[in-house]
Amino acid sequence: MIEKDIIIVGGGAAGFFAAINIAEQNPDLKVAILERGKEVLTKVKVSGGGRCNVTHAEFIPQELVQNYPRGEKELLGPFHKFMTGDTIEWFEKRGVALKIEDDGRMFPVSNSSQTIIDCFLNEAEKYQVEVLMNHSVKSIQKEADLFEIETTQGVFSSKKILIATGSNPKIWKLLEDLGHTVSQPVPSLFTFNIKDERIQDIPGVVAQNVEITVLNNFSPSKGEMSQRDREVLKSEGPLLITHWGMSAPSILKLSAFGAIEFAKRDYKFEIEVNFIRQAFEDCLDVLKTLKQDLAKKTVFKSTQFDLPKRLWHKLVLASNMTAETRWADLNKAQLEALAAQLTKAVFNVDGKSTFKEEFVTAGGINLKEVNFKTFESKLHKGLYFAGEVLNIDAVTGGFNFQNAWTGAYIVAQNISK
Ligand SMILES: Cc1cc2nc3c(=O)[nH]c(=O)nc-3n(C[C@H](O)[C@H](O)[C@H](O)COP(=O)(O)OP(=O)(O)OC[C@H]3O[C@@H](n4cnc5c(N)ncnc54)[C@H](O)[C@@H]3O)c2cc1C
């Protein structure tokens, strides 16, 4: 049996961040990372489309937590201890400058996730963290105050262990055997599959400012959801039309906040899109004025409301008119149909697609079983969790990594004492 002071299971974002901070804060401790793969930090590598969206330029804890459909309440205290600003400082101190993009996402200035990986590998080496690859953890037993961890390459023991295995079903099973409960994992951060003539053949078109509401009396399951989610599920912002349906942060946000309910519905539900964020009646008034002002022009060719031309064409043709219909010829039903298409167009979602830049799993260790002052298990002294292994996940934008950094840092502070 190989003894270590601290064993970290999982050589990903949370595992490395914790290991480096522990070893730096207390160089006397022997820290080992057990990683099942032949490489470490593989998700960091592919993250953010290869650029690694490290964190987000949101510096108020109360605002920051609102990006976490699961974990909102639990992360508030931890964010007061280690936040986005601390992340930026942590990397800058180690020679990695970060930059803010217009939407608040933060990336290394190099635009390469390899910069983050190199930083972690250098720091781990500097503080003599032992990184053991091809060590898949097969069982975790607790004997008195010692954890025995069996891997594919031998048995390890330590008094303190950190589980940082991300969304790994096998590890969740081992943790269930230790008495923990796990919320059923379901995907989050996906785009919507929609087959509909109104968005057919216009991929790449962006409507700049839409409001999307999920229909069918949508009421996300209670219990683990925040108060906000129990209300109607809505989001606003730009909407991207893709080859297979709809995408953009507004859609990804719905996918995160509705993850559990959408899974229950097998990803079949309806959404209502208000393409111009105006009330139906107000829109109708505008259209009536246009009927007078543009009488001789065709509706098809006179794009309105700053909509992309190709989208306007589609919505016009879906409103009981042809490309030749002139404004003067519009009857009441046609005016109302167009106003409806613009302000309350209903689409059937049928399935989901992976968003290639970022995806996570909703589900993981029940948050009630964790002390968020230390990220230690309430069931077993010396057992800690950080990152996606917990039932915490966020919308897209760098928030998922921030959860990993914050949890790992707080674990390190406590473990290294
Ligand atoms: C394609 C993609 C892009 C992403 N981009 C972003 C982004 O830009 N910004 C952002 O904030 N989030 C992003 N995310 C989410 C982010 O990567 C995760 O939230 C984050 O990596 C979680 O960190 P973690 O340490 O908990 O888990 P991971 O990084 O997944 O690390 C877990 C590690 O544990 C190891 N492991 C698992 N089981 C065992 C075992 N039995 N024994 C030993 N080792 C084991 C795994 O091999 C892995 O190395 C992205 C996710 C994906 C899939």
Tab-separated table of C-alpha atoms and ligand atoms in Angstrom:
chain	number	residue	atom	x	y	z
A	1	MET	CA	0.000	0.000	0.000
A	2	ILE	CA	1.369	3.413	-1.028
A	3	GLU	CA	0.789	6.112	1.578
A	4	LYS	CA	0.266	9.766	0.728
A	5	ASP	CA	-0.795	12.753	2.807
A	6	ILE	CA	-3.375	13.753	0.270
A	7	ILE	CA	-4.799	11.899	-2.688
A	8	ILE	CA	-6.635	13.685	-5.432
A	9	VAL	CA	-8.729	11.520	-7.714
A	10	GLY	CA	-8.975	13.127	-11.159
A	11	GLY	CA	-6.368	15.126	-13.076
A	12	GLY	CA	-8.747	17.706	-14.514
A	13	ALA	CA	-9.425	21.356	-13.805
A	14	ALA	CA	-10.440	21.026	-10.146
A	15	GLY	CA	-7.874	18.317	-9.341
A	16	PHE	CA	-4.899	20.319	-10.617
A	17	PHE	CA	-6.053	23.609	-9.126
A	18	ALA	CA	-6.447	21.968	-5.721
A	19	ALA	CA	-3.164	20.037	-5.900
A	20	ILE	CA	-1.113	23.102	-6.789
A	21	ASN	CA	-2.685	25.243	-4.088
A	22	ILE	CA	-2.291	22.551	-1.418
A	23	ALA	CA	1.346	21.942	-2.284
A	24	GLU	CA	2.074	25.653	-2.442
A	25	GLN	CA	0.366	26.418	0.859
A	26	ASN	CA	1.985	23.480	2.652
A	27	PRO	CA	5.114	22.155	0.883
A	28	ASP	CA	5.541	19.445	3.560
A	29	LEU	CA	2.527	17.520	2.309
A	30	LYS	CA	2.929	14.659	-0.145
A	31	VAL	CA	0.218	15.251	-2.756
A	32	ALA	CA	-0.611	12.762	-5.510
A	33	ILE	CA	-3.078	13.027	-8.371
A	34	LEU	CA	-4.519	9.727	-9.619
A	35	GLU	CA	-5.708	10.106	-13.210
A	36	ARG	CA	-7.303	7.282	-15.176
A	37	GLY	CA	-6.302	8.607	-18.599
A	38	LYS	CA	-2.940	8.633	-20.298
A	39	GLU	CA	-3.177	12.420	-20.379
A	40	VAL	CA	-4.340	15.014	-17.899
A	41	LEU	CA	-6.452	18.157	-18.341
A	42	THR	CA	-8.086	16.859	-21.504
A	43	LYS	CA	-11.258	18.880	-21.032
A	44	VAL	CA	-9.301	22.048	-20.393
A	45	LYS	CA	-7.557	21.372	-23.702
A	46	VAL	CA	-10.774	21.304	-25.747
A	47	SER	CA	-12.608	23.881	-23.673
A	48	GLY	CA	-13.923	27.089	-25.167
A	49	GLY	CA	-13.289	25.805	-28.682
A	50	GLY	CA	-9.595	25.291	-27.810
A	51	ARG	CA	-9.271	28.745	-26.241
A	52	CYS	CA	-10.397	27.869	-22.661
A	53	ASN	CA	-12.994	30.262	-21.325
A	54	VAL	CA	-11.347	30.433	-17.885
A	55	THR	CA	-13.865	32.609	-16.075
A	56	HIS	CA	-16.329	35.472	-16.531
A	57	ALA	CA	-16.050	39.199	-15.866
A	58	GLU	CA	-18.778	39.227	-13.223
A	59	PHE	CA	-17.482	40.490	-9.910
A	60	ILE	CA	-20.528	40.561	-7.645
A	61	PRO	CA	-21.138	37.218	-5.884
A	62	GLN	CA	-24.930	37.721	-5.781
A	63	GLU	CA	-24.964	38.258	-9.551
A	64	LEU	CA	-22.459	35.517	-10.268
A	65	VAL	CA	-24.498	32.799	-8.529
A	66	GLN	CA	-27.480	33.484	-10.782
A	67	ASN	CA	-25.640	31.713	-13.565
A	68	TYR	CA	-25.870	28.385	-11.721
A	69	PRO	CA	-29.198	26.538	-12.163
A	70	ARG	CA	-27.840	24.029	-9.639
A	71	GLY	CA	-25.582	25.447	-6.940
A	72	GLU	CA	-26.900	29.001	-6.772
A	73	LYS	CA	-27.525	28.964	-3.017
A	74	GLU	CA	-24.505	26.850	-2.068
A	75	LEU	CA	-21.917	28.846	-4.024
A	76	LEU	CA	-22.727	32.248	-2.533
A	77	GLY	CA	-20.569	31.726	0.572
A	78	PRO	CA	-17.657	30.148	-1.340
A	79	PHE	CA	-17.668	33.013	-3.883
A	80	HIS	CA	-17.117	35.447	-1.032
A	81	LYS	CA	-13.867	33.553	-0.376
A	82	PHE	CA	-12.604	32.901	-3.912
A	83	MET	CA	-14.200	34.605	-6.907
A	84	THR	CA	-13.594	35.521	-10.496
A	85	GLY	CA	-11.266	38.384	-9.491
A	86	ASP	CA	-9.157	35.923	-7.478
A	87	THR	CA	-8.984	33.612	-10.487
A	88	ILE	CA	-7.691	36.423	-12.677
A	89	GLU	CA	-5.106	37.344	-10.056
A	90	TRP	CA	-4.094	33.705	-9.527
A	91	PHE	CA	-3.305	33.236	-13.213
A	92	GLU	CA	-1.680	36.654	-13.625
A	93	LYS	CA	0.670	35.966	-10.722
A	94	ARG	CA	1.791	32.888	-12.620
A	95	GLY	CA	2.365	34.749	-15.851
A	96	VAL	CA	-0.957	34.005	-17.575
A	97	ALA	CA	-2.711	37.211	-18.604
A	98	LEU	CA	-6.446	36.967	-19.258
A	99	LYS	CA	-8.571	39.192	-21.488
A	100	ILE	CA	-12.265	40.051	-21.430
A	101	GLU	CA	-14.401	39.691	-24.539
A	102	ASP	CA	-17.451	41.876	-25.249
A	103	ASP	CA	-19.853	39.343	-23.754
A	104	GLY	CA	-17.848	39.090	-20.505
A	105	ARG	CA	-16.136	35.760	-21.217
A	106	MET	CA	-12.482	35.664	-20.207
A	107	PHE	CA	-9.755	33.820	-22.120
A	108	PRO	CA	-5.971	33.664	-21.944
A	109	VAL	CA	-4.490	36.458	-24.065
A	110	SER	CA	-2.744	33.718	-26.074
A	111	ASN	CA	-6.187	32.438	-27.181
A	112	SER	CA	-4.926	28.941	-26.444
A	113	SER	CA	-5.973	26.491	-23.745
A	114	GLN	CA	-2.433	25.119	-23.870
A	115	THR	CA	-1.297	28.222	-21.944
A	116	ILE	CA	-3.479	27.139	-19.012
A	117	ILE	CA	-2.267	23.539	-19.256
A	118	ASP	CA	1.387	24.625	-19.372
A	119	CYS	CA	0.842	26.835	-16.342
A	120	PHE	CA	-0.692	23.947	-14.365
A	121	LEU	CA	1.984	21.452	-15.396
A	122	ASN	CA	4.800	23.862	-14.503
A	123	GLU	CA	3.278	24.709	-11.139
A	124	ALA	CA	2.641	21.055	-10.326
A	125	GLU	CA	6.261	20.238	-11.110
A	126	LYS	CA	7.554	23.209	-9.147
A	127	TYR	CA	5.698	22.109	-6.010
A	128	GLN	CA	6.432	18.419	-6.574
A	129	VAL	CA	2.884	17.249	-7.021
A	130	GLU	CA	3.028	13.630	-8.115
A	131	VAL	CA	0.893	13.087	-11.207
A	132	LEU	CA	0.117	9.397	-11.786
A	133	MET	CA	-1.526	8.715	-15.109
A	134	ASN	CA	-3.162	5.428	-16.137
A	135	HIS	CA	-4.326	5.056	-12.540
A	136	SER	CA	-8.043	4.447	-12.778
A	137	VAL	CA	-9.673	4.348	-9.355
A	138	LYS	CA	-11.714	1.159	-8.935
A	139	SER	CA	-12.738	1.274	-5.287
A	140	ILE	CA	-12.647	3.568	-2.292
A	141	GLN	CA	-12.921	2.073	1.200
A	142	LYS	CA	-12.743	3.749	4.546
A	143	GLU	CA	-10.958	1.890	7.371
A	144	ALA	CA	-11.049	3.868	10.644
A	145	ASP	CA	-9.768	7.317	9.603
A	146	LEU	CA	-7.888	6.081	6.546
A	147	PHE	CA	-9.103	5.926	2.948
A	148	GLU	CA	-7.901	2.977	0.873
A	149	ILE	CA	-8.011	3.680	-2.820
A	150	GLU	CA	-7.585	0.804	-5.209
A	151	THR	CA	-6.423	1.692	-8.703
A	152	THR	CA	-5.548	-0.303	-11.799
A	153	GLN	CA	-1.910	0.036	-10.684
A	154	GLY	CA	-1.891	-0.574	-6.939
A	155	VAL	CA	-3.520	0.475	-3.705
A	156	PHE	CA	-3.018	3.907	-2.143
A	157	SER	CA	-3.970	5.230	1.259
A	158	SER	CA	-4.393	8.637	2.833
A	159	LYS	CA	-6.359	10.391	5.540
A	160	LYS	CA	-7.647	13.046	3.193
A	161	ILE	CA	-8.922	12.588	-0.329
A	162	LEU	CA	-10.393	14.954	-2.859
A	163	ILE	CA	-12.748	13.593	-5.474
A	164	ALA	CA	-12.407	15.726	-8.603
A	165	THR	CA	-13.539	13.260	-11.236
A	166	GLY	CA	-16.031	15.477	-13.068
A	167	SER	CA	-19.162	13.751	-14.342
A	168	ASN	CA	-18.070	10.164	-13.998
A	169	PRO	CA	-20.809	7.584	-13.351
A	170	LYS	CA	-18.408	4.943	-11.974
A	171	ILE	CA	-17.106	7.261	-9.279
A	172	TRP	CA	-20.639	8.353	-8.404
A	173	LYS	CA	-21.440	4.665	-7.866
A	174	LEU	CA	-18.435	4.281	-5.533
A	175	LEU	CA	-19.573	7.343	-3.614
A	176	GLU	CA	-23.082	5.913	-3.337
A	177	ASP	CA	-21.518	2.830	-1.776
A	178	LEU	CA	-19.986	5.185	0.805
A	179	GLY	CA	-23.472	6.459	1.638
A	180	HIS	CA	-23.734	9.546	-0.566
A	181	THR	CA	-26.685	10.189	-2.838
A	182	VAL	CA	-26.347	11.329	-6.427
A	183	SER	CA	-28.858	13.372	-8.436
A	184	GLN	CA	-29.476	11.611	-11.729
A	185	PRO	CA	-27.123	13.038	-14.377
A	186	VAL	CA	-28.670	14.631	-17.476
A	187	PRO	CA	-27.008	16.760	-20.161
A	188	SER	CA	-26.998	20.543	-19.967
A	189	LEU	CA	-25.855	23.260	-22.395
A	190	PHE	CA	-27.276	21.958	-25.644
A	191	THR	CA	-28.916	23.559	-28.661
A	192	PHE	CA	-32.473	22.889	-29.843
A	193	ASN	CA	-33.336	20.764	-32.874
A	194	ILE	CA	-36.208	22.340	-34.794
A	195	LYS	CA	-37.464	21.414	-38.248
A	196	ASP	CA	-39.588	24.287	-39.475
A	197	GLU	CA	-40.024	26.016	-42.807
A	198	ARG	CA	-39.589	29.427	-41.123
A	199	ILE	CA	-35.964	28.698	-40.278
A	200	GLN	CA	-35.181	26.291	-43.097
A	201	ASP	CA	-32.166	27.092	-45.287
A	202	ILE	CA	-31.140	30.248	-43.455
A	203	PRO	CA	-28.328	28.994	-41.179
A	204	GLY	CA	-26.114	31.713	-39.775
A	205	VAL	CA	-28.936	34.258	-39.556
A	206	VAL	CA	-28.990	36.070	-36.201
A	207	ALA	CA	-31.968	37.906	-34.742
A	208	GLN	CA	-30.295	40.362	-32.403
A	209	ASN	CA	-32.793	40.769	-29.606
A	210	VAL	CA	-35.429	38.098	-29.062
A	211	GLU	CA	-37.368	36.737	-26.115
A	212	ILE	CA	-37.927	32.989	-25.902
A	213	THR	CA	-40.477	31.369	-23.619
A	214	VAL	CA	-40.858	27.630	-23.066
A	215	LEU	CA	-44.535	26.628	-23.409
A	216	ASN	CA	-46.653	23.632	-22.260
A	217	ASN	CA	-47.148	24.837	-18.663
A	218	PHE	CA	-43.487	24.446	-18.114
A	219	SER	CA	-42.641	24.213	-14.459
A	220	PRO	CA	-39.186	22.860	-13.770
A	221	SER	CA	-39.125	20.278	-11.013
A	222	LYS	CA	-39.032	21.721	-7.545
A	223	GLY	CA	-36.598	20.902	-4.814
A	224	GLU	CA	-33.228	21.487	-6.352
A	225	MET	CA	-34.234	24.421	-8.493
A	226	SER	CA	-34.058	28.033	-7.434
A	227	GLN	CA	-37.157	30.144	-6.937
A	228	ARG	CA	-36.511	31.864	-10.256
A	229	ASP	CA	-36.692	28.598	-12.195
A	230	ARG	CA	-40.090	27.757	-10.833
A	231	GLU	CA	-41.449	30.721	-12.694
A	232	VAL	CA	-41.967	30.577	-16.433
A	233	LEU	CA	-38.767	29.596	-18.205
A	234	LYS	CA	-37.692	32.500	-20.429
A	235	SER	CA	-34.549	34.029	-21.812
A	236	GLU	CA	-33.559	36.995	-23.957
A	237	GLY	CA	-30.727	38.010	-26.245
A	238	PRO	CA	-29.508	37.170	-29.732
A	239	LEU	CA	-30.806	34.026	-31.437
A	240	LEU	CA	-28.753	32.093	-33.980
A	241	ILE	CA	-30.475	29.989	-36.616
A	242	THR	CA	-28.465	26.878	-37.419
A	243	HIS	CA	-28.666	24.021	-39.909
A	244	TRP	CA	-30.537	21.935	-37.369
A	245	GLY	CA	-32.486	24.480	-35.314
A	246	MET	CA	-31.618	27.244	-32.889
A	247	SER	CA	-28.546	28.120	-30.841
A	248	ALA	CA	-26.827	31.082	-29.066
A	249	PRO	CA	-26.495	31.843	-25.333
A	250	SER	CA	-30.255	32.520	-25.039
A	251	ILE	CA	-30.957	28.892	-26.044
A	252	LEU	CA	-28.086	27.412	-24.004
A	253	LYS	CA	-29.393	29.234	-20.950
A	254	LEU	CA	-32.827	27.639	-21.393
A	255	SER	CA	-31.163	24.243	-21.832
A	256	ALA	CA	-29.352	24.682	-18.501
A	257	PHE	CA	-32.267	25.969	-16.449
A	258	GLY	CA	-34.663	23.436	-17.964
A	259	ALA	CA	-32.181	20.513	-18.166
A	260	ILE	CA	-34.070	18.167	-15.848
A	261	GLU	CA	-37.538	18.907	-17.198
A	262	PHE	CA	-36.407	18.697	-20.837
A	263	ALA	CA	-34.860	15.281	-20.167
A	264	LYS	CA	-38.173	14.104	-18.669
A	265	ARG	CA	-39.925	15.245	-21.826
A	266	ASP	CA	-37.397	13.478	-24.015
A	267	TYR	CA	-36.452	16.857	-25.477
A	268	LYS	CA	-39.874	17.410	-27.065
A	269	PHE	CA	-41.532	20.700	-26.152
A	270	GLU	CA	-42.703	24.007	-27.618
A	271	ILE	CA	-41.130	27.431	-27.454
A	272	GLU	CA	-42.580	30.812	-28.299
A	273	VAL	CA	-40.234	33.319	-29.895
A	274	ASN	CA	-40.837	37.059	-29.808
A	275	PHE	CA	-38.450	38.153	-32.561
A	276	ILE	CA	-38.850	41.877	-31.918
A	277	ARG	CA	-39.570	41.992	-28.161
A	278	GLN	CA	-42.755	43.993	-28.648
A	279	ALA	CA	-46.288	43.214	-27.521
A	280	PHE	CA	-48.573	41.774	-30.219
A	281	GLU	CA	-50.894	44.828	-30.090
A	282	ASP	CA	-48.034	47.308	-30.384
A	283	CYS	CA	-46.626	45.404	-33.331
A	284	LEU	CA	-50.041	45.336	-34.980
A	285	ASP	CA	-50.286	49.128	-34.637
A	286	VAL	CA	-46.910	49.517	-36.333
A	287	LEU	CA	-47.985	47.215	-39.160
A	288	LYS	CA	-51.211	49.202	-39.667
A	289	THR	CA	-49.178	52.385	-40.009
A	290	LEU	CA	-46.862	50.681	-42.478
A	291	LYS	CA	-49.900	49.589	-44.495
A	292	GLN	CA	-50.637	53.303	-45.051
A	293	ASP	CA	-47.073	54.545	-45.429
A	294	LEU	CA	-45.732	51.806	-47.711
A	295	ALA	CA	-49.009	51.062	-49.512
A	296	LYS	CA	-47.531	50.373	-52.956
A	297	LYS	CA	-44.518	48.405	-51.832
A	298	THR	CA	-44.439	44.662	-51.364
A	299	VAL	CA	-44.306	43.474	-47.753
A	300	PHE	CA	-41.681	40.902	-48.699
A	301	LYS	CA	-39.173	43.511	-49.867
A	302	SER	CA	-39.656	46.037	-47.069
A	303	THR	CA	-37.891	44.482	-44.110
A	304	GLN	CA	-38.831	46.013	-40.752
A	305	PHE	CA	-37.846	45.962	-37.059
A	306	ASP	CA	-34.119	45.607	-37.873
A	307	LEU	CA	-34.678	41.930	-38.595
A	308	PRO	CA	-32.293	40.119	-40.952
A	309	LYS	CA	-33.756	40.243	-44.454
A	310	ARG	CA	-33.865	36.448	-44.886
A	311	LEU	CA	-35.728	35.948	-41.632
A	312	TRP	CA	-38.224	38.686	-42.506
A	313	HIS	CA	-38.886	36.940	-45.823
A	314	LYS	CA	-39.607	33.664	-44.047
A	315	LEU	CA	-41.955	35.253	-41.519
A	316	VAL	CA	-43.824	37.164	-44.217
A	317	LEU	CA	-44.357	33.993	-46.268
A	318	ALA	CA	-45.608	32.219	-43.130
A	319	SER	CA	-48.316	34.904	-42.718
A	320	ASN	CA	-50.714	33.941	-45.525
A	321	MET	CA	-49.149	36.133	-48.171
A	322	THR	CA	-46.887	35.796	-51.189
A	323	ALA	CA	-43.739	37.651	-52.167
A	324	GLU	CA	-45.927	39.915	-54.334
A	325	THR	CA	-48.472	40.962	-51.707
A	326	ARG	CA	-48.434	44.743	-51.274
A	327	TRP	CA	-48.973	46.494	-47.958
A	328	ALA	CA	-52.157	48.144	-49.263
A	329	ASP	CA	-53.688	44.728	-50.018
A	330	LEU	CA	-53.223	43.308	-46.509
A	331	ASN	CA	-56.456	42.318	-44.812
A	332	LYS	CA	-56.961	42.156	-41.034
A	333	ALA	CA	-56.184	38.449	-40.828
A	334	GLN	CA	-52.908	38.881	-42.706
A	335	LEU	CA	-51.841	41.820	-40.543
A	336	GLU	CA	-52.596	39.786	-37.438
A	337	ALA	CA	-50.818	36.741	-38.803
A	338	LEU	CA	-47.670	38.768	-39.457
A	339	ALA	CA	-47.841	40.396	-36.002
A	340	ALA	CA	-48.187	36.914	-34.500
A	341	GLN	CA	-45.198	35.575	-36.429
A	342	LEU	CA	-43.135	38.519	-35.234
A	343	THR	CA	-44.151	38.484	-31.563
A	344	LYS	CA	-45.350	34.985	-30.681
A	345	ALA	CA	-44.101	32.455	-33.196
A	346	VAL	CA	-44.415	28.939	-31.819
A	347	PHE	CA	-41.793	26.318	-32.729
A	348	ASN	CA	-41.703	22.610	-31.913
A	349	VAL	CA	-38.423	21.476	-30.436
A	350	ASP	CA	-37.669	17.839	-31.179
A	351	GLY	CA	-34.320	16.758	-29.785
A	352	LYS	CA	-31.060	18.422	-28.859
A	353	SER	CA	-27.580	18.815	-30.291
A	354	THR	CA	-24.247	19.224	-28.548
A	355	PHE	CA	-22.837	22.721	-28.396
A	356	LYS	CA	-19.250	22.088	-29.401
A	357	GLU	CA	-17.641	24.843	-27.345
A	358	GLU	CA	-18.903	23.814	-23.919
A	359	PHE	CA	-21.177	21.240	-22.346
A	360	VAL	CA	-21.689	19.907	-18.855
A	361	THR	CA	-23.772	17.437	-16.935
A	362	ALA	CA	-26.498	18.464	-14.524
A	363	GLY	CA	-26.430	16.023	-11.624
A	364	GLY	CA	-23.910	14.765	-9.105
A	365	ILE	CA	-23.328	14.548	-5.370
A	366	ASN	CA	-26.311	15.794	-3.412
A	367	LEU	CA	-25.388	19.276	-2.180
A	368	LYS	CA	-27.072	18.733	1.173
A	369	GLU	CA	-24.361	16.198	1.997
A	370	VAL	CA	-21.520	18.702	1.617
A	371	ASN	CA	-20.293	21.434	3.971
A	372	PHE	CA	-19.741	24.423	1.697
A	373	LYS	CA	-17.466	26.167	4.177
A	374	THR	CA	-14.849	23.490	3.424
A	375	PHE	CA	-16.299	21.365	0.565
A	376	GLU	CA	-15.925	18.375	2.889
A	377	SER	CA	-18.425	15.526	2.969
A	378	LYS	CA	-20.843	15.713	5.888
A	379	LEU	CA	-20.794	11.907	5.988
A	380	HIS	CA	-17.053	11.198	6.009
A	381	LYS	CA	-14.370	13.305	7.622
A	382	GLY	CA	-11.436	13.805	5.258
A	383	LEU	CA	-13.475	13.274	2.075
A	384	TYR	CA	-13.694	16.394	-0.124
A	385	PHE	CA	-15.335	17.238	-3.456
A	386	ALA	CA	-14.686	19.908	-6.090
A	387	GLY	CA	-15.862	20.631	-9.627
A	388	GLU	CA	-18.461	18.845	-11.672
A	389	VAL	CA	-18.632	15.755	-9.420
A	390	LEU	CA	-20.983	17.889	-7.318
A	391	ASN	CA	-24.530	18.621	-8.406
A	392	ILE	CA	-23.449	22.070	-9.589
A	393	ASP	CA	-23.460	23.371	-13.140
A	394	ALA	CA	-23.767	26.684	-14.906
A	395	VAL	CA	-24.802	28.391	-18.099
A	396	THR	CA	-22.122	28.859	-20.735
A	397	GLY	CA	-19.517	31.623	-20.323
A	398	GLY	CA	-16.699	30.407	-18.034
A	399	PHE	CA	-18.885	29.773	-14.982
A	400	ASN	CA	-18.325	26.013	-14.941
A	401	PHE	CA	-14.578	26.452	-14.591
A	402	GLN	CA	-15.121	29.112	-11.932
A	403	ASN	CA	-17.002	26.512	-9.905
A	404	ALA	CA	-14.019	24.166	-10.242
A	405	TRP	CA	-11.490	26.881	-9.239
A	406	THR	CA	-13.513	28.082	-6.256
A	407	GLY	CA	-14.222	24.623	-4.842
A	408	ALA	CA	-10.649	23.463	-5.383
A	409	TYR	CA	-9.191	26.563	-3.757
A	410	ILE	CA	-11.356	26.247	-0.655
A	411	VAL	CA	-10.555	22.527	-0.364
A	412	ALA	CA	-6.855	23.391	-0.610
A	413	GLN	CA	-7.124	26.009	2.126
A	414	ASN	CA	-8.702	23.472	4.468
A	415	ILE	CA	-6.671	20.418	3.566
A	416	SER	CA	-3.316	22.167	3.757
A	417	LYS	CA	-3.845	23.405	7.298
B	1	LIG	C1	-16.067	20.447	-24.964
B	1	LIG	C2	-16.160	21.150	-23.652
B	1	LIG	C3	-15.793	22.491	-23.581
B	1	LIG	C4	-15.897	23.177	-22.353
B	1	LIG	N1	-15.540	24.496	-22.320
B	1	LIG	C5	-15.651	25.179	-21.164
B	1	LIG	C6	-15.242	26.532	-21.074
B	1	LIG	O1	-14.693	27.106	-22.022
B	1	LIG	N2	-15.457	27.193	-19.890
B	1	LIG	C7	-16.007	26.575	-18.802
B	1	LIG	O2	-16.166	27.216	-17.748
B	1	LIG	N3	-16.345	25.264	-18.842
B	1	LIG	C8	-16.170	24.564	-19.978
B	1	LIG	N4	-16.531	23.244	-20.026
B	1	LIG	C9	-16.945	22.589	-18.783
B	1	LIG	C10	-15.678	22.289	-17.972
B	1	LIG	O3	-14.741	21.646	-18.815
B	1	LIG	C11	-15.977	21.397	-16.768
B	1	LIG	O4	-16.983	21.987	-15.991
B	1	LIG	C12	-14.706	21.228	-15.934
B	1	LIG	O5	-13.701	20.597	-16.696
B	1	LIG	C13	-14.985	20.406	-14.690
B	1	LIG	O6	-13.768	20.204	-14.036
B	1	LIG	P1	-13.557	18.897	-13.153
B	1	LIG	O7	-12.151	18.971	-12.661
B	1	LIG	O8	-14.651	18.785	-12.182
B	1	LIG	O9	-13.706	17.686	-14.151
B	1	LIG	P2	-12.812	17.280	-15.417
B	1	LIG	O10	-12.102	18.471	-15.955
B	1	LIG	O11	-13.731	16.535	-16.294
B	1	LIG	O12	-11.721	16.310	-14.821
B	1	LIG	C14	-12.033	15.058	-14.254
B	1	LIG	C15	-10.843	14.144	-14.391
B	1	LIG	O13	-11.061	12.973	-13.601
B	1	LIG	C16	-10.610	11.849	-14.324
B	1	LIG	N5	-11.278	10.641	-13.825
B	1	LIG	C17	-12.595	10.315	-13.981
B	1	LIG	N6	-12.814	9.109	-13.413
B	1	LIG	C18	-11.671	8.687	-12.875
B	1	LIG	C19	-11.273	7.500	-12.163
B	1	LIG	N7	-12.126	6.520	-11.917
B	1	LIG	N8	-9.993	7.408	-11.750
B	1	LIG	C20	-9.092	8.396	-11.992
B	1	LIG	N9	-9.408	9.511	-12.683
B	1	LIG	C21	-10.681	9.662	-13.118
B	1	LIG	C22	-10.958	12.193	-15.765
B	1	LIG	O14	-10.219	11.416	-16.672
B	1	LIG	C23	-10.609	13.674	-15.809
B	1	LIG	O15	-9.269	13.900	-16.170
B	1	LIG	C24	-16.397	22.517	-21.209
B	1	LIG	C25	-16.753	21.179	-21.301
B	1	LIG	C26	-16.624	20.495	-22.495
B	1	LIG	C27	-16.999	19.050	-22.552
